[in-house]
Coordinates of C-alpha atoms in Angstrom, one line a residue:
Chain A
M80 CA 281.7 62.6 23.2
I81 CA 278.0 62.1 24.2
R82 CA 277.4 65.8 23.8
D83 CA 279.0 65.6 20.3
A84 CA 276.7 62.7 19.4
W85 CA 273.7 64.6 20.7
R86 CA 274.7 67.7 18.7
K87 CA 275.3 65.5 15.6
V88 CA 271.9 64.0 15.9
R89 CA 270.3 67.4 16.5
G90 CA 272.2 69.1 13.7
R91 CA 271.0 66.6 11.2
G92 CA 267.4 67.3 12.2
M93 CA 266.9 63.7 13.3
L94 CA 265.1 64.9 16.4
E95 CA 263.2 67.8 15.1
E96 CA 261.7 66.1 12.0
T97 CA 258.5 65.7 13.8
G98 CA 255.9 66.1 11.2
G99 CA 255.3 69.6 12.5
M100 CA 253.9 68.8 16.0
R101 CA 254.9 71.5 18.4
P102 CA 255.9 70.2 21.8
E103 CA 254.4 73.3 23.6
N104 CA 251.0 72.2 22.2
L105 CA 251.1 69.0 24.2
V106 CA 249.2 68.9 27.5
W107 CA 249.9 65.8 29.6
V108 CA 247.4 64.6 32.2
F109 CA 249.3 62.5 34.8
G110 CA 248.1 60.9 38.1
T111 CA 246.9 57.4 38.2
A112 CA 243.9 55.4 37.0
R113 CA 240.5 56.1 38.6
T114 CA 241.2 59.8 39.3
G115 CA 238.8 61.2 36.8
S116 CA 241.2 61.6 34.0
S117 CA 238.7 60.3 31.4
W118 CA 236.2 62.9 32.5
L119 CA 238.7 65.8 32.6
S120 CA 240.2 64.9 29.2
A121 CA 236.8 64.4 27.7
I122 CA 235.8 67.9 28.8
M123 CA 239.0 69.4 27.4
G124 CA 238.9 67.4 24.2
E125 CA 235.5 68.6 23.4
V126 CA 236.4 72.3 23.3
G127 CA 237.2 73.8 19.9
G128 CA 240.9 73.6 19.0
Y129 CA 241.6 70.7 21.4
S130 CA 242.0 67.0 20.7
R131 CA 242.5 64.1 23.0
W132 CA 245.0 61.3 22.8
H133 CA 243.7 58.5 24.9
E134 CA 246.4 56.6 26.9
P135 CA 249.3 56.0 24.5
L136 CA 251.1 54.3 27.4
V137 CA 254.4 55.8 26.3
G138 CA 255.2 56.7 29.9
H139 CA 254.7 53.1 30.9
L140 CA 256.9 51.9 28.0
F141 CA 259.9 53.8 29.2
G142 CA 259.1 54.2 32.9
N143 CA 258.6 50.5 33.6
L144 CA 262.0 49.5 32.4
Y145 CA 263.8 52.5 33.7
Y146 CA 262.3 52.6 37.2
E147 CA 261.3 49.1 37.9
R148 CA 262.6 46.2 35.8
A149 CA 266.1 47.6 35.2
G150 CA 266.4 50.3 37.8
H151 CA 269.6 48.6 39.1
R152 CA 271.3 49.2 35.8
S153 CA 271.0 52.9 35.5
E154 CA 274.7 53.5 36.0
D155 CA 275.7 50.7 33.6
A156 CA 277.1 52.3 30.4
H157 CA 275.8 49.4 28.3
F158 CA 272.2 49.8 29.5
I159 CA 270.1 51.4 26.7
L160 CA 268.6 53.9 29.2
G161 CA 271.9 54.4 31.1
A162 CA 272.6 57.7 32.9
R163 CA 275.7 58.4 30.9
Y164 CA 273.7 58.6 27.6
R165 CA 270.6 60.2 29.0
E166 CA 270.6 63.1 26.6
L167 CA 270.7 60.8 23.7
W168 CA 267.8 58.5 24.7
L169 CA 265.7 61.4 25.9
G170 CA 266.0 62.7 22.4
T171 CA 264.6 59.5 21.1
I172 CA 261.7 59.6 23.5
R173 CA 261.0 63.1 22.3
R174 CA 260.9 62.0 18.7
F175 CA 258.8 59.0 19.6
V176 CA 256.1 61.2 21.1
L177 CA 256.2 64.0 18.5
D178 CA 256.3 61.7 15.5
S179 CA 253.5 59.6 16.8
A180 CA 251.4 62.6 17.8
A181 CA 251.9 64.2 14.3
A182 CA 250.8 61.0 12.6
R183 CA 247.7 60.6 14.7
F184 CA 246.7 64.2 14.8
P185 CA 247.8 65.7 11.5
G186 CA 245.3 68.5 11.9
I187 CA 247.0 70.0 14.9
A188 CA 250.5 69.3 13.5
A189 CA 249.8 70.9 10.1
K190 CA 248.2 74.1 11.5
G191 CA 250.7 74.4 14.4
R192 CA 247.8 75.6 16.4
G193 CA 245.5 73.8 18.8
Y194 CA 246.4 71.6 21.7
L195 CA 246.7 67.9 22.2
I196 CA 245.5 66.6 25.5
I197 CA 247.5 63.4 26.3
K198 CA 245.6 61.4 28.9
E199 CA 248.3 59.2 30.4
P200 CA 247.4 58.2 34.0
Q201 CA 248.6 54.7 33.5
G202 CA 251.9 56.0 32.1
S203 CA 252.5 58.3 35.0
M204 CA 255.4 56.1 36.2
G205 CA 257.4 57.6 33.3
A206 CA 256.2 61.2 33.8
P207 CA 259.7 62.4 34.9
L208 CA 261.3 61.1 31.7
L209 CA 258.6 62.5 29.4
M210 CA 258.6 65.9 31.0
E211 CA 262.4 66.0 30.8
A212 CA 262.3 65.0 27.1
L213 CA 259.6 67.5 26.3
P214 CA 260.2 70.5 28.7
E215 CA 258.1 72.9 26.6
S216 CA 255.0 70.8 27.0
R217 CA 252.3 71.5 29.6
M218 CA 251.4 69.3 32.5
I219 CA 248.3 68.6 34.6
L220 CA 248.8 66.6 37.8
L221 CA 245.4 65.2 38.6
V222 CA 245.2 63.7 42.1
R223 CA 242.5 62.1 44.1
D224 CA 242.4 60.8 47.7
P225 CA 244.2 57.4 47.5
R226 CA 241.5 55.8 49.6
D227 CA 238.8 56.6 47.0
V228 CA 241.2 55.5 44.2
V229 CA 241.7 52.2 45.8
A230 CA 238.0 51.8 46.6
S231 CA 237.2 52.5 43.0
N232 CA 239.7 49.9 41.8
L233 CA 238.5 47.4 44.3
D234 CA 235.0 47.7 42.7
A235 CA 236.3 47.6 39.2
H236 CA 238.3 44.4 39.6
K237 CA 235.5 42.3 41.0
G238 CA 233.9 39.7 38.7
G239 CA 231.4 40.8 36.1
T240 CA 232.4 44.5 36.1
W241 CA 233.4 46.8 33.3
T242 CA 237.0 45.7 33.4
A243 CA 235.8 42.1 32.6
D244 CA 233.8 43.5 29.7
L245 CA 236.8 45.4 28.4
M246 CA 238.9 42.2 28.5
R247 CA 236.2 40.3 26.7
K248 CA 236.2 42.9 23.9
G249 CA 239.9 42.3 23.6
G250 CA 239.3 38.5 23.2
K251 CA 240.3 37.5 26.7
E252 CA 238.5 36.3 29.9
K253 CA 239.4 38.2 33.0
P254 CA 241.3 35.9 35.3
P255 CA 240.2 35.6 39.0
S256 CA 241.3 38.8 40.8
L257 CA 242.7 39.3 44.3
A258 CA 240.0 41.9 44.7
E259 CA 237.7 39.0 45.4
S260 CA 239.9 36.3 46.8
R261 CA 242.2 38.4 49.0
P262 CA 240.8 42.0 49.1
D263 CA 243.3 43.3 51.7
A264 CA 246.3 42.1 49.6
F265 CA 244.6 43.7 46.5
V266 CA 244.2 47.0 48.5
K267 CA 247.9 46.9 49.4
G268 CA 248.9 46.4 45.8
Q269 CA 246.8 49.2 44.6
A270 CA 248.1 51.6 47.3
R271 CA 251.6 50.8 46.2
R272 CA 250.6 51.4 42.6
Y273 CA 249.2 54.8 43.7
V274 CA 252.5 55.7 45.3
R275 CA 254.5 54.6 42.3
D276 CA 252.3 56.5 39.8
V277 CA 251.4 59.6 41.7
G278 CA 254.8 59.7 43.4
N279 CA 256.6 59.9 40.0
A280 CA 254.0 62.3 38.5
K281 CA 254.6 64.6 41.5
K282 CA 258.3 64.4 41.0
A283 CA 257.8 65.4 37.4
Y284 CA 255.5 68.2 38.4
D285 CA 257.9 69.6 41.0
A286 CA 260.8 69.5 38.5
H287 CA 258.9 70.9 35.5
G288 CA 259.8 74.5 34.7
G289 CA 257.0 75.1 32.2
F290 CA 253.3 75.6 32.5
K291 CA 251.7 73.3 35.0
V292 CA 248.7 72.9 37.3
L293 CA 247.8 70.6 40.1
V294 CA 244.2 69.6 40.3
R295 CA 242.3 67.7 42.9
Y296 CA 239.5 65.5 41.7
E297 CA 237.5 66.7 44.7
D298 CA 237.7 70.3 43.6
L299 CA 236.8 69.3 40.1
R300 CA 233.7 67.6 41.5
A301 CA 232.8 70.5 43.8
D302 CA 233.0 73.2 41.2
T303 CA 233.8 71.9 37.7
L304 CA 233.5 75.0 35.7
Q305 CA 235.6 77.2 38.1
T306 CA 238.3 74.5 38.3
M307 CA 238.4 74.1 34.6
K308 CA 238.8 77.8 34.2
R309 CA 241.7 77.7 36.6
I310 CA 243.3 74.9 34.6
Y311 CA 243.2 76.9 31.3
S312 CA 244.4 80.0 33.1
E313 CA 247.4 78.4 34.8
L314 CA 248.4 76.6 31.6
E315 CA 248.0 79.9 29.7
M316 CA 245.8 78.3 27.1
P317 CA 243.0 80.1 25.3
V318 CA 239.4 78.9 25.8
E319 CA 236.0 80.4 25.0
G320 CA 234.0 80.5 28.2
A321 CA 230.7 79.4 26.5
D322 CA 232.5 76.5 24.8
L323 CA 233.9 75.4 28.1
A324 CA 230.6 75.7 30.0
R325 CA 228.9 73.6 27.2
S326 CA 231.5 70.9 27.5
V327 CA 231.4 70.8 31.3
E328 CA 227.6 70.5 31.1
K329 CA 227.7 67.8 28.4
H330 CA 230.1 65.6 30.5
S331 CA 228.5 66.2 33.9
W332 CA 227.7 63.3 36.2
E333 CA 224.0 64.2 35.9
K334 CA 224.0 63.8 32.1
I335 CA 225.2 60.2 32.3
P336 CA 222.2 57.8 31.9
S337 CA 221.3 56.1 35.2
E338 CA 221.8 52.6 33.7
Q339 CA 225.5 53.5 33.0
K340 CA 226.2 54.4 36.6
G341 CA 226.7 52.4 39.8
E342 CA 228.6 49.5 41.3
G343 CA 230.6 47.5 38.7
K344 CA 230.2 50.3 36.1
F345 CA 232.9 52.5 34.7
H346 CA 231.0 55.5 36.1
R347 CA 230.6 54.3 39.7
K348 CA 229.7 57.0 42.3
A349 CA 231.9 60.0 41.8
K350 CA 231.6 60.7 45.5
P351 CA 234.6 62.2 47.3
G352 CA 235.0 60.4 50.6
G353 CA 233.0 57.5 49.4
W354 CA 235.8 55.2 50.6
R355 CA 234.2 55.4 54.1
E356 CA 231.4 53.3 52.7
D357 CA 233.5 51.1 50.5
L358 CA 236.6 50.1 52.5
T359 CA 236.9 48.3 55.8
A360 CA 238.7 50.1 58.6
R361 CA 241.6 47.7 58.1
Q362 CA 241.8 48.5 54.4
A363 CA 241.7 52.3 55.0
E364 CA 244.6 51.7 57.4
I365 CA 246.5 49.8 54.8
V366 CA 246.2 52.6 52.3
E367 CA 247.1 55.3 54.8
G368 CA 250.1 53.2 55.8
V369 CA 251.4 52.8 52.3
A370 CA 250.4 56.1 50.8
G371 CA 250.6 58.2 54.0
S372 CA 253.3 60.5 52.9
L373 CA 251.6 61.5 49.6
L374 CA 248.2 61.7 51.4
R375 CA 249.6 64.2 53.9
E376 CA 251.3 66.2 51.2
L377 CA 248.2 66.3 48.9
Y378 CA 245.5 66.2 51.5
P379 CA 246.9 67.8 54.6
V380 CA 243.6 68.5 56.3
R381 CA 242.0 65.0 56.0
S382 CA 244.9 62.7 55.9
T383 CA 243.8 59.9 58.2
A384 CA 240.6 58.1 58.9
Chain B
M49 CA 248.7 57.2 9.8
T50 CA 249.2 59.9 7.2
L51 CA 249.7 58.9 3.6
R52 CA 252.9 60.9 3.6
F53 CA 254.5 58.9 6.4
K54 CA 253.5 55.6 4.8
R55 CA 254.9 56.6 1.4
A56 CA 258.2 57.8 2.9
W57 CA 258.6 54.7 4.9
R58 CA 257.9 52.4 2.0
R59 CA 260.3 54.3 -0.2
A60 CA 263.0 54.1 2.4
V61 CA 262.5 50.4 3.2
G62 CA 262.4 49.6 -0.5
K63 CA 265.8 51.1 -0.8
G64 CA 267.1 49.5 2.3
E65 CA 267.3 52.8 4.0
S66 CA 265.8 54.4 7.1
L67 CA 263.4 57.4 7.2
R68 CA 266.5 59.5 7.7
P69 CA 268.9 58.2 5.1
R70 CA 270.9 61.4 4.7
A71 CA 271.6 61.5 8.4
R72 CA 272.8 58.0 8.3
R73 CA 275.0 58.2 5.3
S74 CA 276.9 61.2 6.6
S75 CA 277.2 59.9 10.1
R76 CA 280.3 58.3 11.5
G77 CA 278.2 55.8 13.3
V78 CA 278.0 52.0 13.3
R79 CA 276.6 50.8 10.0
P80 CA 273.4 48.9 10.5
E81 CA 274.6 46.1 8.3
N82 CA 277.6 45.6 10.6
I83 CA 275.5 45.0 13.6
V84 CA 275.3 41.4 14.7
W85 CA 272.5 40.5 17.1
I86 CA 272.8 37.5 19.4
F87 CA 269.3 36.5 20.5
G88 CA 268.2 33.4 22.4
T89 CA 267.9 33.3 26.2
G90 CA 270.0 33.8 29.2
R91 CA 272.4 30.9 30.3
S92 CA 272.8 29.7 26.7
G93 CA 276.5 30.6 26.2
S94 CA 275.9 34.1 24.7
T95 CA 278.7 35.6 26.9
W96 CA 281.1 33.0 25.7
L97 CA 280.1 33.4 22.0
G98 CA 280.1 37.2 22.3
S99 CA 283.6 37.2 23.9
M100 CA 285.0 35.0 21.1
M101 CA 283.6 37.4 18.5
E102 CA 284.6 40.5 20.4
G103 CA 288.2 39.2 20.6
L104 CA 288.7 39.7 16.9
E105 CA 290.1 42.9 15.5
G106 CA 287.6 45.6 14.5
C107 CA 284.9 44.1 16.7
A108 CA 283.2 45.4 19.8
M109 CA 280.5 43.9 22.0
W110 CA 277.5 45.8 23.4
N111 CA 276.6 43.8 26.5
E112 CA 272.9 43.5 27.1
P113 CA 271.5 46.9 26.3
L114 CA 268.0 45.5 27.0
V115 CA 266.6 47.5 24.1
G116 CA 264.7 44.3 23.1
N117 CA 263.3 44.0 26.5
L118 CA 262.2 47.6 26.6
F119 CA 260.0 47.3 23.5
G120 CA 259.2 43.5 23.4
N121 CA 258.2 43.0 27.0
F122 CA 255.8 46.0 26.8
H123 CA 254.5 45.3 23.3
Y124 CA 253.9 41.5 23.5
F125 CA 253.0 41.1 27.2
R126 CA 251.9 44.2 28.9
V127 CA 249.4 45.9 26.6
G128 CA 247.0 43.1 25.9
G129 CA 244.4 43.8 23.2
R130 CA 245.5 47.4 22.5
K131 CA 248.1 46.4 19.9
T132 CA 245.8 47.0 17.0
G133 CA 244.4 50.2 18.4
R134 CA 245.0 53.7 17.1
Q135 CA 245.8 55.3 20.5
Y136 CA 248.5 52.9 21.8
I137 CA 252.0 54.3 21.1
L138 CA 253.2 51.1 19.4
G139 CA 249.9 50.6 17.6
E140 CA 250.2 48.5 14.4
P141 CA 248.5 51.1 12.2
Y142 CA 251.3 53.5 13.0
K143 CA 254.2 51.1 12.9
E144 CA 256.2 53.3 10.5
T145 CA 256.3 56.1 13.0
W146 CA 257.8 54.1 15.8
L147 CA 260.2 51.8 14.0
G148 CA 262.2 54.9 12.9
P149 CA 262.9 56.2 16.5
M150 CA 263.5 52.6 17.6
R151 CA 266.2 52.3 14.9
D152 CA 267.7 55.6 15.8
L153 CA 267.8 54.6 19.5
V154 CA 269.9 51.6 18.6
L155 CA 272.1 53.4 16.0
G156 CA 272.5 56.5 18.1
G157 CA 273.3 54.4 21.2
A158 CA 275.8 52.4 19.2
A159 CA 277.5 55.4 17.8
A160 CA 278.0 57.1 21.1
R161 CA 279.2 54.0 22.9
F162 CA 281.4 52.3 20.2
P163 CA 283.1 55.0 18.1
E164 CA 285.9 52.6 17.5
V165 CA 283.8 50.4 15.2
A166 CA 282.3 53.2 13.3
E167 CA 282.1 52.8 9.5
D168 CA 283.9 49.5 9.0
G169 CA 283.9 47.6 12.3
Y170 CA 281.4 45.1 13.5
L171 CA 279.3 45.5 16.6
I172 CA 278.1 42.4 18.3
I173 CA 275.0 43.1 20.4
K174 CA 274.6 40.4 23.0
E175 CA 270.9 40.6 23.8
P176 CA 269.6 37.2 25.2
N177 CA 267.5 38.9 27.8
G178 CA 266.0 41.2 25.2
S179 CA 265.1 38.4 22.9
I180 CA 261.4 39.1 23.5
G181 CA 261.8 42.1 21.3
A182 CA 263.8 40.4 18.5
P183 CA 261.0 40.6 15.9
L184 CA 260.6 44.4 16.4
L185 CA 264.4 45.0 16.4
M186 CA 265.0 43.0 13.3
E187 CA 262.2 44.8 11.5
A188 CA 263.6 48.2 12.5
L189 CA 267.1 47.1 11.4
P190 CA 266.5 44.7 8.5
E191 CA 270.1 45.1 7.2
S192 CA 271.6 43.8 10.4
R193 CA 272.7 40.2 10.9
M194 CA 271.3 37.8 13.4
I195 CA 272.6 34.8 15.4
F196 CA 269.9 32.6 17.0
L197 CA 271.7 30.8 19.8
I198 CA 269.8 28.0 21.3
R199 CA 270.5 25.5 24.1
D200 CA 268.5 22.6 25.6
P201 CA 265.9 24.1 27.9
R202 CA 266.6 21.6 30.6
D203 CA 270.3 22.7 30.8
V204 CA 269.2 26.4 30.7
V205 CA 266.8 25.9 33.6
A206 CA 269.5 23.9 35.5
S207 CA 272.0 26.6 35.0
S208 CA 269.6 29.4 35.9
M209 CA 268.7 27.5 39.1
D210 CA 272.3 27.3 40.1
A211 CA 272.8 31.0 39.3
R212 CA 270.0 31.8 41.8
S213 CA 271.0 29.4 44.5
E214 CA 272.2 30.9 47.8
G215 CA 275.6 32.4 47.7
S216 CA 275.9 32.2 43.9
W217 CA 277.2 35.0 41.6
L218 CA 273.7 36.2 40.8
S219 CA 272.2 35.8 44.2
E220 CA 274.8 38.3 45.6
R221 CA 273.6 40.8 43.1
R222 CA 270.0 40.0 43.9
E223 CA 270.7 40.4 47.6
A224 CA 271.8 43.9 46.8
Q225 CA 268.5 44.5 45.1
R226 CA 266.7 42.9 48.1
S227 CA 264.6 40.5 46.1
A228 CA 264.2 37.0 47.4
S229 CA 264.8 34.4 44.8
K230 CA 261.9 32.1 43.9
Q231 CA 264.5 29.4 43.4
T232 CA 265.4 29.5 47.1
R233 CA 261.8 29.7 48.2
N234 CA 260.2 27.1 45.9
P235 CA 262.4 25.4 43.4
N236 CA 259.6 23.9 41.3
V237 CA 257.8 27.2 41.0
Y238 CA 261.0 28.7 39.8
V239 CA 261.5 25.9 37.3
R240 CA 258.1 26.5 35.8
M241 CA 258.6 30.2 35.6
R242 CA 262.0 29.9 33.9
A243 CA 260.7 27.3 31.5
N244 CA 257.9 29.7 30.5
S245 CA 260.3 32.6 30.0
Y246 CA 262.5 30.2 27.9
V247 CA 259.5 29.6 25.7
Q248 CA 258.6 33.3 25.4
Q249 CA 262.2 34.3 24.5
I250 CA 262.9 31.4 22.1
E251 CA 259.6 31.7 20.3
K252 CA 260.1 35.4 19.7
T253 CA 263.7 34.8 18.5
W254 CA 262.5 32.1 16.2
Q255 CA 259.8 34.3 14.9
A256 CA 262.4 37.0 14.1
Y257 CA 264.8 34.5 12.6
R258 CA 262.1 33.1 10.2
A259 CA 261.0 36.6 9.1
H260 CA 264.5 38.0 8.7
G261 CA 265.5 38.3 5.1
G262 CA 269.1 39.2 5.7
R263 CA 272.1 37.3 6.8
K264 CA 271.5 34.9 9.8
V265 CA 272.6 31.7 11.4
M266 CA 271.2 29.3 14.0
V267 CA 273.7 27.9 16.4
R268 CA 273.2 25.2 19.0
Y269 CA 275.2 25.6 22.2
E270 CA 275.9 21.9 22.1
D271 CA 277.5 22.2 18.7
L272 CA 279.6 25.2 19.8
R273 CA 280.8 23.1 22.8
A274 CA 281.5 20.0 20.6
D275 CA 283.6 21.7 18.0
T276 CA 284.0 25.4 18.7
L277 CA 286.3 26.4 15.9
Q278 CA 284.2 24.6 13.1
T279 CA 281.0 26.1 14.5
M280 CA 282.6 29.6 14.7
K281 CA 283.7 29.2 11.1
R282 CA 280.2 28.3 10.1
I283 CA 278.8 31.4 11.9
Y284 CA 281.2 33.7 10.1
S285 CA 280.6 32.1 6.7
S286 CA 276.8 32.2 7.1
L287 CA 276.9 35.8 8.2
E288 CA 279.3 36.6 5.4
I289 CA 281.7 38.3 7.7
P290 CA 285.4 38.0 6.6
V291 CA 287.7 36.5 9.2
Q292 CA 291.2 35.2 9.4
E293 CA 291.2 31.6 10.5
T294 CA 294.3 32.1 12.7
D295 CA 292.7 35.0 14.4
L296 CA 289.5 33.1 15.0
A297 CA 291.5 30.0 16.3
R298 CA 293.3 32.3 18.7
S299 CA 290.1 33.8 20.1
V300 CA 288.5 30.4 20.4
E301 CA 291.5 29.2 22.3
K302 CA 291.7 32.2 24.5
N303 CA 288.1 31.9 25.5
S304 CA 288.0 28.1 25.9
W305 CA 286.7 26.4 28.9
E306 CA 290.1 24.9 29.6
N307 CA 291.7 28.4 29.8
I308 CA 289.4 29.6 32.5
P309 CA 291.1 29.4 35.9
E310 CA 289.8 26.6 38.1
E311 CA 288.8 29.0 40.9
E312 CA 286.4 30.8 38.5
K313 CA 284.5 27.7 37.5
G314 CA 282.0 25.4 39.2
E315 CA 278.8 25.5 41.2
G316 CA 277.5 28.9 42.0
K317 CA 279.9 30.5 39.6
K318 CA 279.0 32.3 36.4
R319 CA 280.9 29.6 34.5
R320 CA 279.4 26.5 35.9
K321 CA 280.0 23.2 34.1
A322 CA 279.5 23.9 30.4
K323 CA 278.3 20.3 30.0
P324 CA 275.5 19.6 27.5
G325 CA 273.1 17.1 29.2
G326 CA 274.3 18.1 32.6
W327 CA 270.6 18.6 33.6
R328 CA 270.4 14.9 34.2
E329 CA 272.6 15.4 37.3
D330 CA 271.0 18.8 38.3
L331 CA 267.3 18.5 38.0
T332 CA 264.9 16.2 39.8
A333 CA 262.6 13.9 37.7
R334 CA 259.7 16.2 38.5
Q335 CA 261.6 19.3 37.4
V336 CA 262.6 17.6 34.1
E337 CA 258.9 16.8 33.6
I338 CA 257.9 20.4 34.2
V339 CA 260.4 21.7 31.7
E340 CA 259.6 19.1 29.1
D341 CA 255.9 19.8 29.3
I342 CA 256.2 23.5 29.0
T343 CA 258.8 23.5 26.3
A344 CA 257.6 20.4 24.3
P345 CA 257.1 22.1 20.9
L346 CA 260.5 23.7 21.0
L347 CA 262.2 20.5 22.3
N348 CA 260.6 18.6 19.4
E349 CA 261.7 21.2 16.9
F350 CA 265.3 21.7 18.1
Y351 CA 266.2 18.6 20.1
P352 CA 264.0 15.9 18.6
H353 CA 266.1 13.0 19.7
T354 CA 265.9 13.8 23.4
A355 CA 262.7 15.7 23.4
A356 CA 261.0 13.7 26.2
T357 CA 262.7 11.6 28.8
R358 CA 259.6 11.0 30.9
G359 CA 259.9 7.5 32.4
A360 CA 263.5 7.1 31.2
L361 CA 265.1 8.7 34.2

C-alpha cells in the first residue's frame, strides 16, 4: 500500500517537479560548527560554476524531531516520520530541498550545469535522512579534532564575542552563557553536540553510495590547495586549477585583516592543536571521555592528551 | 524567489488549489477540505473529542502525527532571527516553495494511512502537541477545517503534573526513555515550564484560528463537559459537517466519562477526574499564582470570570 502511494506520487510528477535542480549537482558539507566549513565553502563557492547555499538548516529541521524529540515514536504508524512510511516522507524531504534550491539558485537549475555547495554543519544531525532522500548528491564530511572544536566554541560563547554581535543583529541580546558561568558543563554539552553532529554525519557518509570525501580540517590547513584538489577529484567535479588556486589564495588565513582575527572573533586562531593552550586538563579529559570513540576513529594517532 | 514560482502559487491559491492541482484532483487521497484539525494543548480533552468524532461513520482519526511540531517548533523557536533570511529553508521570502511540500507531506501521509476515508470521508487530525505549527499548517491547507480546543490552564497544568507523577501512565513511558521528570524533581519548576508551553501552544493556535478563512470552531473543554451533545452539535454545525443526531448521541454516550470502567480512571491514569476547576484541589497556592501570572492574557481572554484567584484561595 505504501509502495503504491509512493508510486502514485512519483507517477504524477509530484516529486520530480523540482524547478529543474538536479540532485547530482548538490554537494553537502556536513560535520559540525567550528570545523572550517565557512572557509571551505567560501573557497568552493568562489570558483566558476559553483554557488554556495549557506546553512539552510534543513537537516536540523527533520533531524531534530526524528532523532531527538520524537525518537521514541519512530515505530508508531501515526508519527509523521514513522518508519512504515519512510519512503513517502523521504520523498517530501527530497522535494523540499530541490524546490527550495531551484527557487534560490535559478541559474544552476535552469542550465542544469554547475554545482551547489550546501554548507550545512548545523544540520548534520539530519545528514542520514538527507543523503537517503538525495542519494545522487555528493557529500563532504568535514571533521576537526573535537578538542579544537570545543575550544573554539568556548571562546565564541563568552560575553562580547562575535556570537553576541550576531544575536544583536537579529534584535536579541545574548543571554548569559554556561561558557562563562560553568565552563566545564559547557564543554561537556559541546562535546555531546559534536558526537551527535559528527556521529550522524559519519553514519551518512558510511552509508552513502555516491561520490563522497572525508576531509580533516588539519589537512586543509596544512596544504589547502592539495586538499582542495583531492576534494574535487574524489567528488569527480571539474575545476580549473588556476581558478581554484586563486580562490584558495583569496580565502587564505593570511589574507584576513589582522583586526578581524583573534580571541572573540569569528576567525580565531586556525591552529590545529590549539586546544592545548585553550582547554584545562580537566576539560580535555571531558571531551576525550564524551567523544573518545569518534576521536579514535577520526584521529587514531593523536587521540588522547 | 523566482517570479514563476510566485505566479504559480498565487494562481493556485486564488483557485483554492495547491501547486499540483492535477495530481490532487486525480488522487484517491483524503480531500483537504475533509481534514479537521484539533489544535490546543495536551491534557485538554482532545483524545476524548477525537474519539467521539472518530466513532461516526466515514471518519478516521490521525493520532498526533506531530507534523505541526516538526515545522512549528523549528520555525518559531529554534531559528531565531533567520526567519526573514534568504538562506534558511523556511525563509519567508520563499514561503511558496515550502508550503507546497508541507501540504503534500500531510496529504500524502493521510492518503497512505487512511485509504478508508479517501474521497468522501473525514479525517480528524488530533494534533494538540503540534499546535505550535498551527499557523503554518492552516496556511498550507486553507481548505481544511479547524477546531480550537481550549481548557483552563490551571486544570491543564494540574493534569499534566499528575500525568508525570511517579508511577503514572506517562511516567512509565518516560522511564522507558530514561528521562527524569521535572515534576518529580521540582514541581514548581515544572509548573512554570508547563504554563509557558501552554502559552506557546494556545497563542499559536489562536493566531491560526484568527487567520483561518475557512470553517472553524472554538470549543471550551468546560462546555464540552457541561453539555457534551449540545456542544458536539455546535461543532458539527459550525464546521458544516453533516451528522445524524442519533449517531452523534450514540458516540457521545459510548465515550462518556460514566462509561469508562472505574479501574481505568483516577489519579495517575490517563483519564483522571475530568472535573473543571479541579485545580483548586490539585495545585498549591504558589502553583496557582505561577500559572496565573504566566497565562494572564489568555485567562483574561478565555476565562475572564475566574482569571485571577490570587488572595481568594
